[in-house]
Coordinates of C-alpha atoms and ligand atoms in Angstrom, one line a residue:
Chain P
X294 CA -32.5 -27.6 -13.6
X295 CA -34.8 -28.3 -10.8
X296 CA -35.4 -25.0 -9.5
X297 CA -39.3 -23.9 -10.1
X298 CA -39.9 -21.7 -13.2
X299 CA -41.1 -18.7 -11.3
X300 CA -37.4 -18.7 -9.5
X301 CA -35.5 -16.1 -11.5
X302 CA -32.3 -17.6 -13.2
X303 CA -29.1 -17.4 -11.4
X304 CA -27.4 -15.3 -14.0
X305 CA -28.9 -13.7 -16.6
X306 CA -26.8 -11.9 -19.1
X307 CA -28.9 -10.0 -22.7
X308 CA -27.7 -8.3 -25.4
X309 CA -24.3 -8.1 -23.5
X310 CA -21.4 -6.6 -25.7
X311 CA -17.8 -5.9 -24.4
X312 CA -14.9 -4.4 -26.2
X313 CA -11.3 -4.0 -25.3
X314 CA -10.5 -1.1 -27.9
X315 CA -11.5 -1.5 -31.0
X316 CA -11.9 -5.9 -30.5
X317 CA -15.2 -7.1 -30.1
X318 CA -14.5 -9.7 -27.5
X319 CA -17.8 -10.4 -26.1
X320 CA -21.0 -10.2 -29.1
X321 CA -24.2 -9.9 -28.1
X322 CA -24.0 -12.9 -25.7
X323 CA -27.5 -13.8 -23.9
X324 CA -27.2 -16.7 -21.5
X325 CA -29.3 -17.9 -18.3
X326 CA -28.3 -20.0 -15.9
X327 CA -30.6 -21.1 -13.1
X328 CA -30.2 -22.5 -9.3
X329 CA -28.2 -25.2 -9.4
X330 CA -26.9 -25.6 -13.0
X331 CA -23.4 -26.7 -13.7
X332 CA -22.6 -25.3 -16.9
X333 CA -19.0 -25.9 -18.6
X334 CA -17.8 -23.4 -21.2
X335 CA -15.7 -24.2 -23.7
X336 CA -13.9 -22.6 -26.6
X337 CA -10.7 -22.1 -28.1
X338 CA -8.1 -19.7 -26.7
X339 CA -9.0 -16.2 -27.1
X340 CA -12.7 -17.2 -27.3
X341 CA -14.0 -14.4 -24.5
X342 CA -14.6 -17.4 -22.5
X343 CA -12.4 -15.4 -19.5
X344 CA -13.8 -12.2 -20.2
X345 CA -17.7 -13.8 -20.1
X346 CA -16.7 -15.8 -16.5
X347 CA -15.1 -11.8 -15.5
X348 CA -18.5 -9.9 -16.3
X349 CA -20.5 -12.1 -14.3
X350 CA -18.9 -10.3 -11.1
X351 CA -18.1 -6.8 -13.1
X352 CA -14.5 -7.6 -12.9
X353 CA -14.6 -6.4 -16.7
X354 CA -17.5 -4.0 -16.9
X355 CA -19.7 -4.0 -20.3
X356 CA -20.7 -2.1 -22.7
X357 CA -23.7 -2.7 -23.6
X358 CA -26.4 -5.4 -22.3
X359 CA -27.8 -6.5 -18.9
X360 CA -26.3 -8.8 -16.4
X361 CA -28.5 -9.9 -13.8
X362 CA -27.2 -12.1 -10.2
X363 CA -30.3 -14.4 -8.5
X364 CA -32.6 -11.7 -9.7
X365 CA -30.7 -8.5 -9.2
X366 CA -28.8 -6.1 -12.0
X367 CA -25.2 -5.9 -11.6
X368 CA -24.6 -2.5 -9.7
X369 CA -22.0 0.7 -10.6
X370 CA -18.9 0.7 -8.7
X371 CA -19.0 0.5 -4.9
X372 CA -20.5 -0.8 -1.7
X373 CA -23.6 -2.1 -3.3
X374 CA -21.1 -3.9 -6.0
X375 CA -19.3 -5.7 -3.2
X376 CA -21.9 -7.2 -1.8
X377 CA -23.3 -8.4 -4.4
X378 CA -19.5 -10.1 -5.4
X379 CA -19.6 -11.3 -1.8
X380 CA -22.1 -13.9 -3.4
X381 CA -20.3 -14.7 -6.2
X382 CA -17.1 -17.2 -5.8
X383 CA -14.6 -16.8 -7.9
X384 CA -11.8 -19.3 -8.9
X385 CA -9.1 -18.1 -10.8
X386 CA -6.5 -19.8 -12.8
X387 CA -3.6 -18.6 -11.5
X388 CA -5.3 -19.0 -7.5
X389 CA -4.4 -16.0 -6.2
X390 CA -3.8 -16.7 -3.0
X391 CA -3.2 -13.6 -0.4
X392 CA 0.9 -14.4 -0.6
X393 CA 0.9 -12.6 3.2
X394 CA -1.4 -14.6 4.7
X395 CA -1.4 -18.2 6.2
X396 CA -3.9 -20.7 4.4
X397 CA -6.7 -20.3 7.1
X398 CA -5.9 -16.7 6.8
X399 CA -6.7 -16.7 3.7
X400 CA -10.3 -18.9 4.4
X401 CA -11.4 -16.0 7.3
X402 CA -10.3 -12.7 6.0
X403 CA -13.5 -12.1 3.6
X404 CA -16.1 -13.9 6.3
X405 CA -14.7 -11.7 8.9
X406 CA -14.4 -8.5 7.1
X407 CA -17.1 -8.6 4.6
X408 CA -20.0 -10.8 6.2
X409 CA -18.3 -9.4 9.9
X410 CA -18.8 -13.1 11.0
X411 CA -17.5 -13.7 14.4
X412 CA -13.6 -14.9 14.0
X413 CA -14.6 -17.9 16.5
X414 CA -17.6 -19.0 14.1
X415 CA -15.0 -17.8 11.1
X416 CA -12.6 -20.0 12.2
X417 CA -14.6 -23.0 12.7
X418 CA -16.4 -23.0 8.9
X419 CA -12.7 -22.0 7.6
X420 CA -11.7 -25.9 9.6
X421 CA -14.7 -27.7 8.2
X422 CA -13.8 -26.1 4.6
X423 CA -10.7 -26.8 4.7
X424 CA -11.4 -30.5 5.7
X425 CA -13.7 -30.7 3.0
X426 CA -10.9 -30.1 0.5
X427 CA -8.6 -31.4 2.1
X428 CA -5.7 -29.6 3.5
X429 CA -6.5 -29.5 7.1
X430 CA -3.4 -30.3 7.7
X431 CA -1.8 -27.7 5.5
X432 CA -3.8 -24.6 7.6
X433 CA -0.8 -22.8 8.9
X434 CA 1.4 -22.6 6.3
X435 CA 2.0 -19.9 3.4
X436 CA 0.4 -20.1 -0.1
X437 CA 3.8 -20.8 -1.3
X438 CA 4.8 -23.3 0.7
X439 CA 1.9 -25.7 -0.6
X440 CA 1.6 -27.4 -4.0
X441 CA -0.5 -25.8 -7.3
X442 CA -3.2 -28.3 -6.7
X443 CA -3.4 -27.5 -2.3
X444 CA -3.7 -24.2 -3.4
X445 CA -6.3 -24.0 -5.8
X446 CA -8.2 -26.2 -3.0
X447 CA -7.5 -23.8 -0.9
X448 CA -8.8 -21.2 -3.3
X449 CA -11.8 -22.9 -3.6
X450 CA -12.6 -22.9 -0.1
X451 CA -11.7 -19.1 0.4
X452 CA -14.7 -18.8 -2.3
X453 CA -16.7 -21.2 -0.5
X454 CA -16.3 -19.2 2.8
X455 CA -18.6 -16.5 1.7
X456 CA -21.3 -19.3 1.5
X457 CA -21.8 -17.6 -1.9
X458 CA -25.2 -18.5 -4.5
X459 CA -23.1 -19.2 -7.5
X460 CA -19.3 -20.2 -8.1
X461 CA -17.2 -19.0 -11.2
X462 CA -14.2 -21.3 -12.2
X463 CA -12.1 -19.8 -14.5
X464 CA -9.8 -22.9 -15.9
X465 CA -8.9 -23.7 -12.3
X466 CA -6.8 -26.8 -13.0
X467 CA -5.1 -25.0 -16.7
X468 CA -2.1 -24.2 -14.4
X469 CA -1.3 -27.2 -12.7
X470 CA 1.2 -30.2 -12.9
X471 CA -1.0 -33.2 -14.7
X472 CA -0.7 -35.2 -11.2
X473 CA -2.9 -32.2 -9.2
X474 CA -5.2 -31.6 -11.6
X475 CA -7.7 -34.6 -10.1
X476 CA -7.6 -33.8 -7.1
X477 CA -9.2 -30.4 -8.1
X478 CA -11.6 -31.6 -10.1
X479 CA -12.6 -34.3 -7.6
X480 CA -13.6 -31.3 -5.1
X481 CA -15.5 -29.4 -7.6
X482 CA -17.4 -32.8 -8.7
X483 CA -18.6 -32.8 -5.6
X484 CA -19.4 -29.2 -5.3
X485 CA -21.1 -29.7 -8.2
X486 CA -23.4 -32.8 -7.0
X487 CA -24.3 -31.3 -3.8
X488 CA -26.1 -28.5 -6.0
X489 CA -24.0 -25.4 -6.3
X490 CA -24.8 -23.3 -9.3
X491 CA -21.2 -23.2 -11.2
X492 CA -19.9 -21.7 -14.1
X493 CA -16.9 -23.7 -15.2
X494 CA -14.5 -22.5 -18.0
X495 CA -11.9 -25.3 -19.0
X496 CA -10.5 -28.0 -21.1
X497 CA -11.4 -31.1 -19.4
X498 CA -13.7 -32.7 -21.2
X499 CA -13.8 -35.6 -18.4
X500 CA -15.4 -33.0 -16.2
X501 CA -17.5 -31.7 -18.7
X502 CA -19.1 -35.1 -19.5
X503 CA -19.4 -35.8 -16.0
X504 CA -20.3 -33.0 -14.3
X505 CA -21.8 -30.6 -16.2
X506 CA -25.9 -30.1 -16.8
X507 CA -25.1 -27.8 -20.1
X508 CA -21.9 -27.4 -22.1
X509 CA -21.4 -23.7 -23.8
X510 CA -19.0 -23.5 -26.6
X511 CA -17.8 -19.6 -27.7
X512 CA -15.8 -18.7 -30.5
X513 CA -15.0 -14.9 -31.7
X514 CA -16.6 -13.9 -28.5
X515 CA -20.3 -15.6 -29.6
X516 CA -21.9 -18.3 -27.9
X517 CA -21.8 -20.9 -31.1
X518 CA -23.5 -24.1 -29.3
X519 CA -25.4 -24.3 -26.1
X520 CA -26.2 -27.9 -25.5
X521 CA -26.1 -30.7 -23.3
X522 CA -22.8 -32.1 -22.6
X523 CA -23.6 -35.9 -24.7
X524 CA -25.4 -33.7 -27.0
X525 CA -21.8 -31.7 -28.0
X526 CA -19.8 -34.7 -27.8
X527 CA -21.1 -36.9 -29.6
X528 CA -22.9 -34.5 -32.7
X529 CA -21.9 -30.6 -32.7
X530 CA -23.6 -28.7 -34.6
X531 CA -21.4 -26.5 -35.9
X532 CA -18.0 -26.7 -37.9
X533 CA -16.0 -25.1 -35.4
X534 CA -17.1 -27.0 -33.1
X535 CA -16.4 -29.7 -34.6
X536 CA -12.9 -28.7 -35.7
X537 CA -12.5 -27.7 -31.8
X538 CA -13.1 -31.3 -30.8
X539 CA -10.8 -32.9 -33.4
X540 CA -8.3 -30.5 -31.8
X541 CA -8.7 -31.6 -28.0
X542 CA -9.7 -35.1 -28.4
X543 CA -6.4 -35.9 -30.6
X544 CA -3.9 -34.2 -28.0
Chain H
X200 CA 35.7 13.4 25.7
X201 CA 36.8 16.5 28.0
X202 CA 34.3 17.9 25.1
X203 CA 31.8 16.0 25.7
X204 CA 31.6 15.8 29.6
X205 CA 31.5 19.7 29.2
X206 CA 28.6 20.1 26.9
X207 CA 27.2 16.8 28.1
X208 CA 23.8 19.0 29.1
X209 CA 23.9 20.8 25.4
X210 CA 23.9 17.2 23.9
X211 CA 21.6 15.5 25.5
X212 CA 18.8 18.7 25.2
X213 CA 19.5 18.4 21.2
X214 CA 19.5 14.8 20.8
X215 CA 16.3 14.6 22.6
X216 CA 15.1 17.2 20.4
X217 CA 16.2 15.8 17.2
X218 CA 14.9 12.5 18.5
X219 CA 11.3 14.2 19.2
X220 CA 11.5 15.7 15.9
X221 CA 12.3 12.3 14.1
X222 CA 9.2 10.5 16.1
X223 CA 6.8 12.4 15.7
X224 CA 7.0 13.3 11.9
X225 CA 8.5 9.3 11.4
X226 CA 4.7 8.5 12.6
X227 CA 3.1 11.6 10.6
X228 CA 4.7 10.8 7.2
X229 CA 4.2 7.5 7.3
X230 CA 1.0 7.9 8.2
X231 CA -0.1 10.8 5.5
X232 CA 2.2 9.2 2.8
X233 CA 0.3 5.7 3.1
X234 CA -2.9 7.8 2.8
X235 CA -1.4 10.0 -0.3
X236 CA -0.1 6.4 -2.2
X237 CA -3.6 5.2 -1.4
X238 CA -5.2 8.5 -3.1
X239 CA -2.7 8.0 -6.2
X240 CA -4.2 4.4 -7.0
X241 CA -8.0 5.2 -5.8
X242 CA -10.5 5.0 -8.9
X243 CA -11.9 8.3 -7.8
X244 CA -10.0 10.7 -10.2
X245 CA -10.1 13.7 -7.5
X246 CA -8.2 12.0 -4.9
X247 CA -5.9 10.5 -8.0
X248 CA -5.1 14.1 -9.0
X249 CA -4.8 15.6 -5.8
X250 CA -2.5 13.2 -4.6
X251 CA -0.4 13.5 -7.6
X252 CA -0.3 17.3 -7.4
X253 CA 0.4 17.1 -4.1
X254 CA 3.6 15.1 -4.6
X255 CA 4.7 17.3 -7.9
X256 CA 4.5 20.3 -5.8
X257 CA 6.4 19.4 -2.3
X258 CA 8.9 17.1 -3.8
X259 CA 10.0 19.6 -5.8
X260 CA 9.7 22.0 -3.3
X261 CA 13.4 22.7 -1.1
X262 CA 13.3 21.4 2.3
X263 CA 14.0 24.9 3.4
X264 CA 11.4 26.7 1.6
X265 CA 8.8 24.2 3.5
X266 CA 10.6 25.7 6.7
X267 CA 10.0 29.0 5.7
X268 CA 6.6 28.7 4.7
X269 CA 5.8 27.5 8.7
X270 CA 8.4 30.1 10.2
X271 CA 6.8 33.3 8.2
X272 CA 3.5 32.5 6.1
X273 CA 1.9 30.0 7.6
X274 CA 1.5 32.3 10.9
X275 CA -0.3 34.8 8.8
X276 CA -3.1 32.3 7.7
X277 CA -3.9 32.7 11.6
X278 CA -5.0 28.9 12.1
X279 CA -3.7 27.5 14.2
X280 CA -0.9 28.7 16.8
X281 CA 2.3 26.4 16.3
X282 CA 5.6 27.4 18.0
X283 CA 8.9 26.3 16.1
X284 CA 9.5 22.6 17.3
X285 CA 5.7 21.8 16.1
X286 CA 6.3 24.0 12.9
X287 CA 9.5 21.9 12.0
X288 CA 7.6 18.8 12.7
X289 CA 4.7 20.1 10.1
X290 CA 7.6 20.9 7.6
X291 CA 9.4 17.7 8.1
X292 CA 6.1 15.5 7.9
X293 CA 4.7 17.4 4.9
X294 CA 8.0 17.1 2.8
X295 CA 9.1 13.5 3.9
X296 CA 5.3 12.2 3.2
X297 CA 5.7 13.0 -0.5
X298 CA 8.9 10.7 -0.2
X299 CA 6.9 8.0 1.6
X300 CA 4.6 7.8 -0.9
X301 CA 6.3 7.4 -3.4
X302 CA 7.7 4.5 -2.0
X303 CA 4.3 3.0 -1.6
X304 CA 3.2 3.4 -4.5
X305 CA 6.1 2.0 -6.0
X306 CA 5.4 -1.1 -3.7
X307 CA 1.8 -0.9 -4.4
X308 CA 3.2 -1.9 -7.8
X309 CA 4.3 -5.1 -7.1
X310 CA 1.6 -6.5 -5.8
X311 CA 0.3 -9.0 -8.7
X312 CA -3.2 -7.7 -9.6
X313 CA -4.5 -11.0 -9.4
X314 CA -4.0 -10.6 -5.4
X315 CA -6.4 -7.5 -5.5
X316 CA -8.7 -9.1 -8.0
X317 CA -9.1 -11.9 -5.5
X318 CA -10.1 -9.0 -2.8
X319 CA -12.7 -7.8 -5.3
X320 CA -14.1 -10.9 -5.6
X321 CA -14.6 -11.7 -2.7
X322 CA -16.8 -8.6 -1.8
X323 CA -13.9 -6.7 -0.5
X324 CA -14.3 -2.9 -0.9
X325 CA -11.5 -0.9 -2.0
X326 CA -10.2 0.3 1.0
X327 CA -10.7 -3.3 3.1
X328 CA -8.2 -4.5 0.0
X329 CA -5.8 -2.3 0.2
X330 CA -5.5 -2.2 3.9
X331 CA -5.8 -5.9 4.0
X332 CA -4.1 -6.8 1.4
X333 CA -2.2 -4.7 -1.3
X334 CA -0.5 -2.3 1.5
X335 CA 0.7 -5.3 3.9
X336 CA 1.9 -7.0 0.9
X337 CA 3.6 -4.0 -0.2
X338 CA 5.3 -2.9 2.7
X339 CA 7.1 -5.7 2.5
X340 CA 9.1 -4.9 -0.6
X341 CA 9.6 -1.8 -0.2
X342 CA 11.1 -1.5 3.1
X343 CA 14.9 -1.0 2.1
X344 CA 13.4 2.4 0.4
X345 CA 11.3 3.0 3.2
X346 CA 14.4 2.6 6.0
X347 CA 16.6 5.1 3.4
X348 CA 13.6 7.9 3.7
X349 CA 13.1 7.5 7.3
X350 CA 17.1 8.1 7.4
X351 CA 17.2 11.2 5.2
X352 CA 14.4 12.3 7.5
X353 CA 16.4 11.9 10.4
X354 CA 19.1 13.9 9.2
X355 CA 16.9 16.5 7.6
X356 CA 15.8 17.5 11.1
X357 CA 18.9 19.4 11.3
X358 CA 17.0 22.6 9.1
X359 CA 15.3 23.0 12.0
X360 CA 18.5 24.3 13.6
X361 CA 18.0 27.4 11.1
X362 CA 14.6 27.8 12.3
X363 CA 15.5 28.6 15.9
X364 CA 14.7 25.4 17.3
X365 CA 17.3 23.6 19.6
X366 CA 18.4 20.0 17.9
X367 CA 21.2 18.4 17.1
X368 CA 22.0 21.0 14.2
X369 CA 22.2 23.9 16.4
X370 CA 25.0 22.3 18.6
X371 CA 27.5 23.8 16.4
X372 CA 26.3 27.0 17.0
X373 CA 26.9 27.1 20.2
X374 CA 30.1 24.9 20.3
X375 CA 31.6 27.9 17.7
X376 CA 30.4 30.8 19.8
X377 CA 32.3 29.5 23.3
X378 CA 35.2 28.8 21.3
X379 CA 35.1 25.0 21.5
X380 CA 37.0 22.6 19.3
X381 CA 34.9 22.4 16.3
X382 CA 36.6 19.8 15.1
X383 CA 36.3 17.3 17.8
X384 CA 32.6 18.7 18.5
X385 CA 31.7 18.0 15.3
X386 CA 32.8 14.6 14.8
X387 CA 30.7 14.1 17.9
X388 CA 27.5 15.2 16.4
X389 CA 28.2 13.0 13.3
X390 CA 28.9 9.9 16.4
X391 CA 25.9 10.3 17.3
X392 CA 24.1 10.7 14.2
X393 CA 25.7 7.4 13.3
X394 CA 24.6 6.1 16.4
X395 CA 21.0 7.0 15.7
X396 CA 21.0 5.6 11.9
X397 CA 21.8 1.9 13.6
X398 CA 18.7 0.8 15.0
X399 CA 17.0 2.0 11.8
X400 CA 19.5 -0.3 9.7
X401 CA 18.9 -3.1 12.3
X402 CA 15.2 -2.7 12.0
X403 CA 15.4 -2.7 8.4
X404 CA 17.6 -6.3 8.5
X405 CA 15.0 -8.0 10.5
X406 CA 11.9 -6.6 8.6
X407 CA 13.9 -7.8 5.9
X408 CA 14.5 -11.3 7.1
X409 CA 11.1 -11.9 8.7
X410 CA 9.5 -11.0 5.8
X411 CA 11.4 -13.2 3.4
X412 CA 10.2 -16.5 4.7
X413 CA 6.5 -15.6 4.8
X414 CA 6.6 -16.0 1.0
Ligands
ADP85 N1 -7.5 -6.7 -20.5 C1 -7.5 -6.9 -21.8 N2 -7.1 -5.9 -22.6 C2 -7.1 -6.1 -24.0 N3 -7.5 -7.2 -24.6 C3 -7.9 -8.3 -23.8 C4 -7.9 -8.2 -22.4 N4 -8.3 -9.3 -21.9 C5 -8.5 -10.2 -22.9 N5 -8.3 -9.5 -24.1 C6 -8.5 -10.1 -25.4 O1 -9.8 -10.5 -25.5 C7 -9.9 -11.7 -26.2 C8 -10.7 -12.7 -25.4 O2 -9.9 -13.0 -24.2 P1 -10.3 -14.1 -23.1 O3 -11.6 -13.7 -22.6 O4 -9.2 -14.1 -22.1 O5 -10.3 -15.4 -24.0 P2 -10.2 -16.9 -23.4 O6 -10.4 -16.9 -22.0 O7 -11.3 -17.6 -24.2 O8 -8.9 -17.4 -23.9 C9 -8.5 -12.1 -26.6 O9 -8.3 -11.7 -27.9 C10 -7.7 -11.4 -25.6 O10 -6.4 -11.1 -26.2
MG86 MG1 -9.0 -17.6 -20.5

């Protein structure tokens, strides 16, 4: 929201189309995000809303359209790709954890093998990070001897690791026992106030009325509002919106 | 064991061999298969298809007809010199790594995507991902398989008995043409192939454990 306007916009995405078959799951979606925006996407199930968070980083590639990262267009396949992904955290639903590898394992591997950072220097930001979400204490042990909501913390800082421009949370706290999913959300409110630019797909509006600068709600694959998070809470535009609220805020 | 003490020299010369045999084309398959799963799951399509086409064609290729290509074709290519031990290890290696990978690949399968989807994100390229983390991760399930392959392997070094060289297989050979008991010389060889399986089994049981509680 702050950055200058001559900056260019975190992400950039035009004209971008994406079909799995014959289903038009992403339609014509243009959306710019710049430095230090927290944007929350929302949308009912089957919305595109994964598939939008998984182009950013070409983890679906599209079919038609632009994607642009701080500037640069998405490369092809390959090394050029990877680094540009070494920028971009990603936070996935399910975590993801390497199963094989201790916690603080899991923290070094992509500082050490993608930046080639020093494993002494690794290992000391992997600490502080790990403090910072805190499960310090839980360093040694195996992704599945930790709880849902330790290990999406520790997911978070395995993204954080690569020091990247832009994080990408896609509905980190949807599979997690109601207890963890605060503890979560607490980190990435922080995150979130010390500037990171974030991309966060999920259902809790708490977050999105607190933490978020924008609030994008897809349906069928379309962006349908792009607003300010009192803005859509309090008068959506649109029926489905509208109909998507009376949904959530019942449950 | 009057047997034994008399063709303790003949023993011991065939075991080693067999032993040699087993190392070194243990290492090679291992090593070649690995790099074959890896070509079966690479996005390139050349290295997909060569991989694949080279698994069609040796696995369904007889362990004998590999021998024979080393013994009698392959000297004709005039590449490279190899005398019969270093043949039989080429055979062995070539046919077992089709085996191998297989097996990895079929452990490559289990790995959850989301573990090499993780990789990706994280700026890993395809090769740091499998080597640091699909291929550790799939080891690990698969070595039961693994332990059987490496055991067929260690008895298929016995074809090289046929192929002039001096292992374990050829001991009846000799044992038959001094007029030894076959039947008590025999059960030794199968002793000592016994003997031989063991560590592998053990190896397998304590991969097996130590694996289980890093997960
Ligand atoms: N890999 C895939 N192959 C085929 N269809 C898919 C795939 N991933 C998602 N879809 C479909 O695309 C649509 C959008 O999915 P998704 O982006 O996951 O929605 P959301 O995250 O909003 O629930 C859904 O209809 C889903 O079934
Ligand atoms: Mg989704």
């Amino acid at each position: 929201m702050t950055a200058p306007t001559t900056a260019p916009p975190m992400i950039k995405m035009a004209g971008v189309d994406k079909f799995f078959g014959p289903l038009h799951v992403l339609k014509n979606v243009n959306l710019e995000v710049p430095k230090g925006q927290v944007v929350v996407v929302l949308g009912p199930s089957g919305s595109g809303k994964s598939t939008l968070c998984r182009t950013i980083n070409r983890l679906e590639p599209i079919d038609s359209g632009t994607i642009e990262v701080d500037g640069q267009p998405l490369p092809a396949e390959g090394k050029e790709l990877a680094r540009l992904r070494a920028d971009v955290g990603m936070v996935f639903q399910s975590f993801n954890l390497f199963a094989h590898k201790s916690i603080v394992d899991n923290v070094l591997l992509a500082p050490v093998k993608v930046r080639k950072v020093p494993q002494n220097e690794a290992l000391e930001h992997a600490t502080e990070l790990l403090e910072r979400v805190g499960i310090a204490n839980q360093a040694g042990k195996y992704p599945a001897q930790l709880s849902g909501g330790q290990q999406q913390r520790a997911a978070i800082a395995r993204a954080l690791a690569m020091r990247p421009k832009v994080m990408l949370f896609d509905e980190p706290t949807s599979a997690l026992d109601p207890e963890m999913v605060q503890e979560v959300l607490d980190v990435m409110t922080t995150l979130a106030k010390e500037g990171m630019t974030m991309l966060v797909v999920t259902h809790e509006m708490g977050f999105a009325r607190k933490a978020a600068d924008r609030v994008i709600f897809m349906a069928d694959g379309e962006i349908v509002e792009d607003s300010t998070p009192k803005e859509f809470f309090s008068a959506p535009k649109s029926n489905r919106a509208k109909d998507f609220l009376g949904k959530i805020l019942t449950h | 064991m009057s047997l034994l003490s008399t063709y303790s020299g003949l023993f011991l010369s065939a075991f080693a061999t067999t032993l040699k045999l087993f190392a070194f084309s243990a290492v090679g398959s291992l090593l070649l298969g690995t790099i074959l799963a890896m070509m079966r799951v690479s996005p390139v399509p050349v290295f997909r298809a060569a991989g694949a086409t080279y698994v069609t064609l040796v696995r369904n290729t007889p362990l004998t007809l590999v021998f024979f290509f080393f013994t009698f074709a392959y000297p004709l290519l005039k590449i490279l010199k190899l005398d019969y031990e270093q043949g039989a290890i080429v055979a062995l290696t070539l046919y077992t790594s089709a085996f191998i990978c297989e097996v990895v690949r079929s452990g490559i399968n289990t790995v959850p995507v989301g573990q090499a989807e993780a990789s990706r994100a994280l700026g890993l390229t395809f090769t740091q991902m499998l080597g640091s983390v699909v291929l550790p991760q799939a080891m690990r399930s698969v070595v039961p398989p693994l332990v059987s392959t490496l055991i067929a392997l260690l008895k298929n070094t016995t074809v090289s008995a046929g192929f002039s060289v001096g292992d374990a297989g050829a001991i009846q050979s000799t044992l038959s043409e001094e007029g030894a008991n076959m039947l008590v010389g025999l059960s030794w060889v199968a002793f000592f192939f016994v003997v031989l399986v063991l560590p592998l089994t053990f190896l397998q049981r304590s991969l097996e454990k130590r694996w289980s509680v890093a997960r």
